[in-house]
């Protein structure tokens, strides 16, 4: 007989930044099924991950007891070991022993090597409150700003450009505004796969007359519905966007009144794009000059044009420059500050916006208040009850910089909560060697991830449906996630674990409920100052900026001014910088990494969700059929992909969306961990690695 739920719990999806609201249907402390709710971002819709990706929480491989590495177990980084042999490497411990070992050793390292010898990676999978407490622990307990999370690997460059150009790192308009746009300009993003419910709103809009301009080196499924689809060459974003701006300037399509009233720096930008005629840039970009002219005119002259972008834009050594160009495009045409216009970097993980807002980044305290500002530091010292002058006044190390610092002996101990850098970092072999070289690694997670294998102590944590907390989606909606089931065994709430570790480092915290953490957050973060826990409980979601209690929240911002000192947005010109590692005779092809519909990030959750794993069980590489034929292969063949940093073997899938000479590989498969091949070269402004371009060679077999 069909089981009937004994409880329904209203929450949000744990996967992407769209932030679909859902209902967990629960019986006997198990989730039976999930349904969509009428949330502002989804109105009842869910994609395959949201609907079927829930039973990872009940997977038998959940961590249920603290583990401590055996003294004689080497940190070999051998991830192919039999999971049944885990107990040869770790032994079970009580919470008391594990916390004393975890926190006590971190404290000892701090005392022996100094405050900057520790670092922490939090997670965009966690709640706002977890992110806030984690960064507070690093800043007050460790004593430095060495705290970061996966935003460094996805949209850090977009955020740097947005903060610099328009004074806010978040989106200007919600996804749903595509239904109000006359033109949608979508670049370097594949929302059908990565933000599926957002893609459904876009498809609805197109059916109602919105014109989609799609620009991407890969020809995604949305190309079929696009008014114009331009498959430009990977790595040529700045050339293409500057050429569009050249057209807009030379043909007099700028919004001069907007430029005069609301921006600075236009003359410098205008001068810069003079040298980027479409005719000169067309061969570089691999598309016709006329096509560039056409889309530039269409974008500039529509009543409302909206730009959305993804990691095809951000994950380059010129990611910040790419985003600067998009911002300039919107500013010079006045396509911002109204419904159906604006700038929307589609955020990846479900709480990457909120975790960044909450200060889980090395250069800023919560709400993007800079650590170098003495007034800001004094305010946080007061709010956090720490000694005046005690907060670090220098920006901390970013994700990839931490790995280099470990290799140099500067970082000796780490606390990693919910991240899996052994899989997600570029040049993952280097990252794994670095993690193995630490004197002390504390990992808090729900499964034995690839990073856990290198840990000295593993703390079993709570999965998404096992805790209360707020989460902020790509639209700046702060939403309530609610506890539906209990953690298994002796796994504990993440907030409790963070607090216990903090107290081992002399923090003396006593938060009794998640709402107390949220209340402290909102008093240090002006943009959410008007959102109370009670309101979130009542309304389920509130958009920020919401400065005063009772504010409705602003879904469209920059209507009258920009949150910069002079109230004006700033143009920042950009010139062409090539990818760090170009193809050559030895490595003649290009590797592009990303996600696929069924699996999320490093796969630790979705590959343990029954339906999702059944749909996509094996590692695949997407190769153009002509390239595959040229190397003597067929769909389904095993191929070996090799870069200067490593090699992986996986199945070839013929895919006409891939450009000739490029191979696309999802990064979720531990048995073919593609980040062993990627390049750790960084964008100089945002320190984001170049996941979207490195040189490889491929062979069948
Ligand atoms: Fe979850 Fe994103 Fe799918 Fe919505 S679109 S159900 S938030 S993965």
XYZ file of C-alpha atoms and ligand atoms in Angstrom:
709
model
C 0.000 0.000 0.000
C 1.127 3.555 -0.655
C 2.571 5.202 2.440
C 0.659 8.234 3.666
C 2.714 11.089 5.109
C 2.220 11.852 8.756
C 3.835 15.276 8.455
C 4.331 17.992 5.847
C 7.161 20.489 6.247
C 7.559 23.656 4.171
C 11.124 24.327 3.110
C 13.302 25.190 0.089
C 15.328 23.122 -2.367
C 18.927 22.369 -1.294
C 20.457 22.594 -4.758
C 20.611 25.597 -7.068
C 20.275 29.319 -6.507
C 16.795 29.555 -8.018
C 15.485 28.792 -4.528
C 12.355 26.800 -5.284
C 10.097 26.373 -2.301
C 8.991 22.806 -1.637
C 7.144 20.594 0.817
C 8.745 17.557 2.426
C 6.183 14.790 2.930
C 7.413 12.760 5.879
C 6.455 9.495 7.539
C 8.254 7.847 10.457
C 11.127 10.341 10.244
C 11.724 9.577 6.534
C 10.989 11.805 3.559
C 8.559 9.973 1.288
C 8.277 12.511 -1.498
C 8.624 16.185 -2.316
C 6.166 18.611 -3.894
C 6.636 22.125 -5.208
C 5.122 25.056 -3.317
C 3.884 28.395 -4.542
C 7.110 30.266 -3.782
C 8.034 33.543 -5.499
C 10.746 31.874 -7.607
C 8.972 28.679 -8.612
C 5.168 28.908 -8.170
C 4.923 25.164 -7.647
C 7.518 24.115 -10.222
C 10.482 21.878 -9.409
C 13.167 20.330 -11.572
C 14.347 16.731 -11.367
C 16.863 17.516 -8.614
C 14.347 19.295 -6.412
C 11.682 16.641 -6.931
C 13.773 13.466 -6.705
C 17.054 14.474 -5.102
C 15.984 14.092 -1.450
C 16.766 10.522 -0.343
C 20.506 11.165 -0.026
C 19.588 12.258 3.494
C 18.644 8.659 4.360
C 21.576 7.018 2.569
C 23.329 4.252 4.530
C 26.699 5.954 3.948
C 25.732 8.943 6.144
C 28.308 9.754 8.776
C 26.748 8.992 12.144
C 29.601 9.152 14.621
C 32.765 11.288 14.972
C 35.895 9.706 13.488
C 39.553 10.272 14.358
C 42.414 9.246 12.073
C 44.504 6.370 13.403
C 48.020 7.486 14.279
C 49.658 5.164 11.744
C 47.236 5.798 8.835
C 49.049 7.630 6.032
C 47.328 10.484 4.182
C 47.873 8.866 0.844
C 45.046 10.495 -1.048
C 44.074 7.082 -2.380
C 40.414 7.687 -3.106
C 39.784 4.365 -4.793
C 40.024 2.517 -1.530
C 37.290 0.202 -0.451
C 34.804 2.195 1.684
C 34.552 -0.868 3.901
C 38.184 -0.261 4.854
C 37.450 3.162 6.292
C 37.841 1.820 9.785
C 41.429 0.823 8.958
C 42.119 4.548 8.686
C 39.739 6.084 11.207
C 38.397 5.020 14.571
C 35.157 6.032 16.206
C 35.267 8.636 18.936
C 32.873 10.283 21.361
C 31.825 13.851 20.632
C 33.698 14.995 23.718
C 36.950 13.428 22.522
C 36.491 14.513 18.888
C 35.740 18.140 19.763
C 38.639 18.334 22.198
C 40.954 16.877 19.561
C 39.572 19.058 16.753
C 39.445 22.369 18.617
C 42.330 21.743 20.968
C 44.786 21.094 18.150
C 43.594 24.169 16.244
C 44.170 26.218 19.386
C 47.626 24.711 19.845
C 48.554 25.587 16.246
C 47.302 29.140 16.749
C 49.424 29.446 19.865
C 52.536 27.913 18.335
C 52.477 29.390 14.814
C 50.292 32.480 15.160
C 46.797 33.542 14.107
C 47.492 33.419 10.384
C 48.489 29.758 10.500
C 44.828 28.662 10.470
C 42.171 28.874 7.751
C 38.532 27.865 7.334
C 36.352 26.954 4.370
C 32.628 27.294 5.011
C 29.950 26.273 2.557
C 27.255 27.747 0.354
C 25.280 24.577 1.110
C 24.845 25.749 4.691
C 22.397 28.314 6.035
C 22.995 32.024 6.464
C 23.340 31.488 10.192
C 25.939 28.743 9.733
C 27.914 30.936 7.318
C 27.740 33.880 9.717
C 28.877 31.875 12.748
C 31.622 30.135 10.794
C 33.181 33.393 9.593
C 32.814 34.870 13.067
C 34.673 31.847 14.483
C 37.534 32.289 11.992
C 37.728 36.047 12.612
C 37.477 35.972 16.400
C 38.603 32.429 17.316
C 41.316 31.779 14.739
C 42.128 35.505 14.682
C 42.456 36.186 10.938
C 40.368 36.719 7.807
C 41.475 33.408 6.250
C 37.901 32.336 5.511
C 36.375 31.580 2.149
C 33.955 29.260 0.377
C 32.886 28.118 -3.055
C 31.788 31.562 -4.236
C 35.517 31.956 -5.007
C 35.063 29.215 -7.576
C 31.854 30.449 -9.208
C 30.900 34.144 -9.245
C 33.682 35.917 -7.324
C 34.630 37.818 -10.479
C 31.039 38.908 -11.097
C 30.802 40.164 -7.513
C 34.070 42.120 -7.742
C 32.941 43.828 -10.953
C 29.459 44.553 -9.601
C 30.731 46.009 -6.309
C 33.219 48.147 -8.207
C 30.813 49.302 -10.915
C 27.434 49.613 -9.240
C 28.140 49.227 -5.529
C 26.288 45.964 -4.901
C 27.376 42.394 -5.566
C 23.852 41.003 -5.870
C 21.449 40.951 -8.795
C 19.543 44.069 -9.816
C 16.376 42.270 -10.938
C 14.874 38.863 -10.140
C 14.849 36.011 -12.665
C 11.100 36.382 -13.051
C 11.728 39.767 -14.701
C 12.528 37.897 -17.912
C 8.740 37.811 -18.344
C 8.773 41.643 -18.433
C 11.764 41.983 -20.754
C 11.520 42.670 -24.462
C 15.005 41.255 -24.957
C 16.897 38.785 -22.766
C 20.650 38.657 -23.295
C 21.903 35.325 -21.937
C 25.639 34.742 -22.020
C 27.860 31.940 -20.710
C 24.986 30.189 -18.967
C 22.991 27.027 -19.523
C 19.973 27.477 -17.247
C 18.104 24.486 -18.685
C 20.711 22.355 -16.946
C 21.917 24.520 -14.070
C 18.880 26.643 -13.135
C 16.089 24.571 -14.663
C 13.053 26.276 -13.162
C 14.475 29.692 -14.106
C 14.788 28.339 -17.651
C 11.089 27.491 -17.654
C 10.218 31.149 -16.928
C 12.488 32.176 -19.759
C 10.788 29.724 -22.121
C 7.393 31.090 -21.060
C 8.601 34.612 -21.762
C 9.893 33.638 -25.215
C 6.523 32.094 -26.068
C 4.956 35.418 -25.091
C 7.219 37.425 -27.396
C 10.445 38.082 -25.486
C 13.442 37.849 -27.823
C 16.303 35.713 -26.520
C 19.835 36.595 -27.599
C 21.925 33.589 -26.655
C 25.705 33.847 -26.633
C 27.722 30.793 -25.687
C 30.605 28.724 -27.050
C 28.368 25.690 -26.409
C 25.069 25.545 -28.235
C 22.635 24.802 -25.423
C 19.102 23.504 -25.742
C 17.743 27.059 -25.506
C 19.287 27.814 -28.909
C 16.192 26.274 -30.494
C 14.056 29.008 -28.964
C 16.503 31.874 -29.368
C 15.799 34.850 -31.616
C 19.524 34.855 -32.291
C 22.099 32.321 -31.065
C 25.776 33.177 -31.442
C 28.212 30.352 -30.786
C 31.317 32.466 -30.293
C 34.778 31.055 -29.612
C 35.533 30.259 -25.985
C 37.706 32.869 -24.254
C 36.690 35.777 -26.522
C 34.022 37.421 -24.338
C 35.786 40.790 -24.005
C 36.347 41.024 -27.758
C 32.682 40.286 -28.437
C 31.248 42.607 -25.782
C 33.576 45.476 -26.631
C 32.583 45.076 -30.281
C 28.915 45.341 -29.285
C 29.685 48.507 -27.325
C 31.598 49.856 -30.319
C 28.435 49.482 -32.402
C 26.275 51.138 -29.770
C 28.648 54.102 -29.502
C 29.338 54.589 -33.204
C 25.680 54.258 -34.183
C 24.517 56.679 -31.485
C 22.452 54.104 -29.597
C 23.641 55.134 -26.130
C 21.279 56.575 -23.529
C 23.146 59.846 -23.086
C 20.790 61.219 -20.425
C 21.313 58.107 -18.275
C 25.078 58.276 -18.806
C 25.176 61.968 -17.855
C 22.907 61.695 -14.822
C 23.857 58.380 -13.331
C 27.346 57.297 -14.301
C 31.018 58.277 -14.291
C 33.923 57.208 -16.493
C 32.052 57.022 -19.793
C 34.604 58.940 -21.880
C 37.354 56.497 -20.949
C 35.109 53.544 -21.799
C 34.101 55.132 -25.089
C 37.715 55.699 -26.051
C 38.586 52.117 -25.144
C 35.947 50.499 -27.352
C 36.981 52.595 -30.381
C 39.544 49.949 -31.294
C 37.030 47.094 -31.183
C 35.058 47.319 -34.400
C 32.891 44.278 -35.170
C 34.863 43.735 -38.352
C 38.124 43.532 -36.402
C 36.669 41.342 -33.639
C 34.604 38.978 -35.814
C 37.503 36.684 -36.778
C 38.669 36.568 -33.152
C 35.183 35.630 -31.938
C 34.419 33.290 -34.832
C 31.125 34.953 -35.728
C 30.014 37.461 -38.385
C 30.441 41.189 -37.838
C 26.866 41.638 -38.984
C 25.635 39.305 -36.255
C 27.471 41.397 -33.647
C 25.898 44.563 -35.071
C 22.450 42.981 -35.073
C 22.455 41.854 -31.446
C 24.030 45.140 -30.264
C 21.259 47.137 -31.926
C 18.562 44.837 -30.624
C 19.837 44.971 -27.047
C 20.336 48.752 -27.054
C 17.069 49.785 -28.675
C 14.543 47.543 -26.939
C 12.267 49.069 -24.311
C 13.587 46.650 -21.689
C 16.668 44.428 -22.058
C 17.907 42.172 -19.282
C 21.325 40.496 -19.039
C 21.751 37.117 -17.345
C 25.057 35.329 -17.150
C 26.671 32.251 -15.696
C 30.063 30.771 -15.072
C 30.944 30.751 -18.739
C 31.541 34.443 -18.076
C 32.976 34.336 -14.580
C 35.389 31.373 -14.526
C 38.216 32.883 -16.533
C 41.404 34.746 -15.719
C 39.523 37.637 -17.322
C 36.253 36.887 -15.512
C 36.155 40.287 -13.814
C 36.788 42.001 -17.159
C 33.982 39.967 -18.756
C 31.562 41.156 -16.071
C 32.827 44.744 -16.341
C 31.851 44.676 -20.024
C 28.347 43.410 -19.246
C 27.886 46.147 -16.649
C 29.093 48.778 -19.127
C 26.680 47.466 -21.741
C 23.735 47.935 -19.379
C 24.897 51.356 -18.192
C 25.582 52.904 -21.609
C 22.118 51.933 -22.811
C 20.271 52.752 -19.573
C 19.045 49.157 -19.417
C 19.001 49.009 -15.615
C 16.811 50.270 -12.779
C 13.496 49.264 -14.324
C 11.462 46.039 -14.420
C 12.627 43.734 -17.214
C 16.133 45.239 -17.360
C 19.281 44.959 -15.318
C 22.061 42.544 -14.474
C 21.586 39.033 -13.128
C 24.522 36.691 -12.510
C 22.705 33.378 -11.993
C 23.997 32.182 -8.627
C 24.990 28.534 -8.334
C 24.553 26.832 -4.963
C 21.297 27.459 -3.126
C 22.924 29.752 -0.547
C 25.975 31.146 -2.289
C 24.392 34.600 -2.237
C 23.552 34.356 1.459
C 26.889 32.856 2.507
C 28.702 35.708 0.744
C 26.338 38.281 2.270
C 27.014 36.761 5.704
C 30.758 37.394 5.367
C 32.091 33.988 4.356
C 34.717 35.747 2.250
C 38.217 36.870 3.186
C 38.096 40.560 2.369
C 34.778 41.610 3.865
C 32.766 41.281 7.038
C 29.015 40.595 6.739
C 27.153 42.802 4.260
C 30.338 43.485 2.240
C 31.839 45.780 4.889
C 35.544 45.890 4.147
C 37.988 44.517 6.723
C 40.451 47.335 6.001
C 37.990 50.005 7.190
C 38.810 50.917 10.853
C 35.269 52.125 11.556
C 33.803 48.856 10.270
C 36.222 46.832 12.406
C 35.373 48.887 15.479
C 31.653 48.245 14.910
C 32.169 44.496 14.620
C 34.487 44.415 17.646
C 31.693 46.024 19.632
C 28.960 43.788 18.212
C 31.020 40.645 18.773
C 32.293 41.667 22.228
C 35.960 41.272 21.344
C 38.817 43.553 22.363
C 39.228 46.827 20.436
C 41.900 46.438 17.777
C 41.727 42.630 17.868
C 40.138 42.005 14.449
C 42.537 41.423 11.566
C 42.847 44.501 9.346
C 44.168 42.646 6.293
C 42.126 40.640 3.775
C 42.637 36.908 4.254
C 43.635 34.234 1.772
C 41.249 32.946 -0.886
C 40.534 29.270 -1.661
C 43.395 28.610 -4.076
C 45.779 30.894 -2.153
C 45.170 28.809 0.983
C 46.357 25.688 -0.864
C 49.561 27.440 -1.924
C 50.064 28.756 1.626
C 49.807 25.207 3.004
C 52.503 24.082 0.575
C 54.706 26.946 1.802
C 54.114 25.974 5.446
C 52.234 29.188 6.239
C 48.866 27.486 6.897
C 49.180 24.513 9.285
C 45.596 23.827 10.382
C 42.182 24.000 8.711
C 38.507 23.613 9.504
C 36.398 22.677 6.463
C 32.623 22.711 6.862
C 30.569 21.218 4.025
C 33.066 21.934 1.233
C 34.934 19.318 -0.761
C 38.084 21.033 -2.045
C 39.715 17.678 -2.882
C 37.154 17.506 -5.707
C 36.202 21.116 -6.379
C 39.537 22.932 -6.416
C 41.399 23.434 -9.685
C 44.500 21.284 -10.132
C 42.978 18.956 -7.541
C 46.074 16.785 -7.237
C 47.895 19.836 -5.918
C 44.979 20.651 -3.594
C 44.947 17.081 -2.264
C 48.682 17.138 -1.630
C 48.245 20.419 0.211
C 45.398 19.123 2.380
C 47.432 16.005 3.175
C 50.351 18.197 4.238
C 48.376 20.019 6.947
C 49.321 19.373 10.563
C 45.615 19.235 11.390
C 42.502 19.053 9.206
C 39.014 19.114 10.726
C 36.206 18.223 8.303
C 32.519 18.575 9.114
C 30.233 16.862 6.607
C 27.398 14.427 6.084
C 29.283 11.886 3.933
C 32.838 10.637 3.758
C 33.824 13.008 0.966
C 37.136 12.940 -0.856
C 38.287 15.719 1.505
C 37.312 13.622 4.538
C 39.827 10.961 3.522
C 42.569 13.514 4.257
C 41.139 14.657 7.585
C 42.514 14.147 11.060
C 39.060 14.345 12.565
C 35.624 14.069 10.936
C 32.550 15.565 12.560
C 29.199 14.097 11.387
C 26.837 16.939 10.528
C 23.186 17.488 9.627
C 21.776 17.331 6.097
C 19.628 20.112 4.646
C 16.223 18.708 5.728
C 17.511 18.090 9.252
C 17.813 21.693 10.396
C 16.195 25.114 10.516
C 17.848 28.078 8.864
C 17.504 30.864 6.333
C 18.824 30.724 2.776
C 19.161 33.522 0.225
C 18.476 32.747 -3.413
C 19.789 34.351 -6.580
C 16.979 36.956 -6.463
C 18.004 38.254 -2.988
C 15.076 36.398 -1.423
C 15.810 35.343 2.150
C 13.816 32.136 2.594
C 13.094 29.805 5.469
C 14.392 26.232 5.388
C 12.773 24.032 7.995
C 13.698 20.848 9.769
C 11.698 17.875 8.474
C 13.559 14.867 9.911
C 16.203 14.119 12.540
C 19.888 13.568 11.755
C 20.897 9.882 11.818
C 22.800 8.277 14.671
C 24.896 10.753 16.594
C 25.205 13.297 13.760
C 24.665 16.821 15.115
C 23.386 20.219 14.015
C 26.087 22.241 12.246
C 25.442 25.335 14.353
C 26.036 23.307 17.505
C 29.306 21.924 16.129
C 30.596 25.361 15.073
C 29.793 26.753 18.496
C 31.537 23.858 20.270
C 34.688 24.343 18.165
C 34.526 28.107 18.749
C 34.395 27.585 22.472
C 37.501 25.373 22.298
C 39.149 28.476 20.829
C 38.056 30.670 23.752
C 35.024 32.276 22.068
C 32.590 31.747 24.966
C 29.420 31.608 22.852
C 26.019 30.504 24.062
C 23.544 30.591 21.158
C 20.543 28.507 22.148
C 18.508 28.795 18.954
C 19.175 29.598 15.306
C 16.919 32.656 15.599
C 19.416 34.223 18.033
C 22.113 33.982 15.377
C 19.823 35.498 12.751
C 18.925 38.329 15.100
C 22.608 39.130 15.638
C 23.173 38.985 11.876
C 20.473 41.460 11.033
C 21.823 43.924 13.563
C 25.247 43.853 11.843
C 23.895 43.737 8.264
C 21.960 46.884 7.277
C 20.580 45.339 4.076
C 18.558 42.749 6.041
C 18.026 44.892 9.140
C 14.256 44.936 8.613
C 13.845 41.153 8.366
C 12.905 39.471 11.623
C 12.892 35.734 12.282
C 9.192 35.941 13.094
C 8.503 37.530 9.721
C 10.437 34.803 7.936
C 8.459 32.173 9.828
C 5.228 33.898 8.863
C 5.934 34.913 5.257
C 8.498 32.163 4.349
C 10.547 34.642 2.274
C 11.456 38.337 2.236
C 13.509 40.191 -0.389
C 16.371 42.453 0.622
C 17.274 45.332 0.692
C 14.858 45.466 3.618
C 16.274 48.061 5.928
C 13.388 48.791 8.309
C 10.908 46.420 9.869
C 7.789 46.435 7.749
C 9.633 47.267 4.507
C 8.206 45.181 1.677
C 11.769 44.611 0.323
C 12.981 45.757 -3.097
C 13.008 43.214 -5.909
C 14.226 45.805 -8.475
C 17.058 48.059 -7.285
C 19.015 51.057 -8.627
C 15.784 52.789 -9.587
C 17.085 56.209 -8.535
C 20.717 55.835 -7.555
C 23.500 53.333 -7.101
C 24.862 52.403 -3.646
C 28.256 54.005 -4.261
C 29.655 57.026 -2.433
C 28.582 59.465 -5.186
C 25.363 57.587 -5.994
C 26.598 56.968 -9.541
C 27.633 53.819 -11.371
C 31.128 53.634 -12.810
C 32.295 52.403 -16.206
C 35.434 50.262 -16.078
C 37.021 49.552 -19.474
C 38.524 46.155 -20.253
C 40.936 44.878 -22.869
C 41.581 41.402 -24.237
C 43.593 39.089 -21.983
C 44.032 35.561 -23.367
C 43.414 32.396 -21.377
C 46.325 31.375 -19.197
C 46.868 28.092 -21.041
C 46.141 28.010 -24.777
C 46.041 24.835 -26.902
C 49.277 23.912 -28.631
C 50.653 20.998 -30.614
C 51.140 18.863 -27.502
C 47.720 19.615 -25.964
C 45.614 20.695 -28.944
C 42.092 20.711 -27.479
C 40.251 22.775 -24.847
C 38.624 21.494 -21.652
C 35.467 23.188 -20.372
C 34.072 21.979 -17.034
C 30.637 22.477 -15.516
C 27.568 20.681 -14.213
C 24.875 18.459 -15.618
C 21.147 18.458 -14.916
C 21.011 15.430 -12.635
C 24.061 16.045 -10.472
C 25.111 18.858 -8.262
C 28.643 20.132 -7.731
C 30.949 17.377 -6.429
C 28.092 14.860 -6.449
C 28.234 13.968 -2.762
C 24.450 14.392 -2.417
C 22.971 13.762 -5.876
C 25.054 10.673 -6.594
C 23.509 9.218 -3.439
C 19.977 10.136 -4.527
C 18.447 6.994 -6.058
C 16.619 8.482 -9.032
C 19.344 10.964 -9.987
C 22.065 8.330 -9.784
C 19.976 5.968 -11.921
C 19.598 8.681 -14.576
C 23.305 9.556 -14.761
C 25.370 6.838 -13.088
C 28.683 7.114 -14.952
C 31.261 9.792 -15.707
C 30.882 11.222 -19.186
C 32.666 13.663 -21.456
C 30.694 15.564 -24.099
C 32.592 15.595 -27.384
C 31.552 16.884 -30.797
C 30.694 13.820 -32.949
C 33.132 14.871 -35.668
C 35.958 15.208 -33.140
C 35.066 11.821 -31.720
C 35.048 10.258 -35.179
C 38.352 11.958 -36.026
C 40.004 10.281 -33.046
C 38.553 6.913 -34.108
C 35.954 6.706 -31.347
C 32.260 6.112 -31.009
C 29.698 7.238 -28.438
C 30.100 5.094 -25.328
C 33.796 4.441 -25.842
C 36.160 5.033 -22.960
C 38.426 7.993 -23.640
C 41.408 9.363 -21.769
C 41.698 13.107 -21.272
C 45.056 14.458 -20.262
C 46.333 17.893 -19.321
C 49.722 18.982 -17.994
C 48.426 18.250 -14.488
C 46.809 14.830 -14.738
C 44.573 12.443 -16.640
C 41.147 10.841 -16.261
C 39.284 8.067 -18.104
C 35.553 8.306 -18.750
C 32.852 7.576 -21.330
C 32.517 9.676 -24.472
C 29.100 11.073 -25.331
C 28.587 12.567 -28.782
C 27.272 16.072 -28.349
C 26.671 18.530 -31.152
C 26.364 21.409 -28.671
C 30.092 21.202 -27.976
C 32.223 23.334 -30.280
C 34.804 21.543 -32.415
C 38.049 21.186 -30.523
C 36.492 21.482 -27.059
C 35.391 18.826 -24.580
C 32.880 19.454 -21.786
C 33.120 17.399 -18.569
C 30.955 17.632 -15.408
C 33.013 17.861 -12.220
C 30.812 15.621 -10.052
C 32.443 12.224 -10.692
C 35.035 11.209 -8.083
C 36.179 8.289 -10.257
C 37.009 10.727 -13.059
C 37.714 13.846 -11.006
C 38.126 16.330 -13.829
C 39.561 19.018 -11.585
C 42.762 16.988 -11.537
C 43.213 18.475 -15.006
C 42.006 22.061 -14.581
C 44.291 25.062 -14.291
C 44.659 26.966 -11.017
C 45.608 30.239 -12.764
C 43.605 33.062 -11.168
C 41.777 36.179 -12.244
C 43.937 38.882 -10.602
C 40.994 40.840 -9.198
C 38.684 38.122 -7.871
C 41.142 35.221 -7.492
C 38.701 32.937 -9.322
C 40.358 30.022 -11.165
C 40.052 29.425 -14.901
C 37.752 26.389 -14.889
C 36.383 27.189 -18.318
C 39.564 26.880 -20.343
C 42.706 24.766 -20.301
C 44.662 22.751 -22.857
C 44.138 18.987 -23.111
C 44.716 16.042 -25.397
C 42.229 13.224 -25.831
C 42.605 9.664 -27.031
C 40.263 6.719 -27.338
C 40.948 3.991 -24.798
Fe 16.023 23.024 -6.901
Fe 17.114 24.700 -8.631
Fe 15.705 22.643 -9.484
Fe 14.501 24.683 -8.282
S 15.560 24.750 -10.230
S 14.117 22.525 -7.931
S 16.043 25.261 -6.754
S 17.650 22.549 -8.367
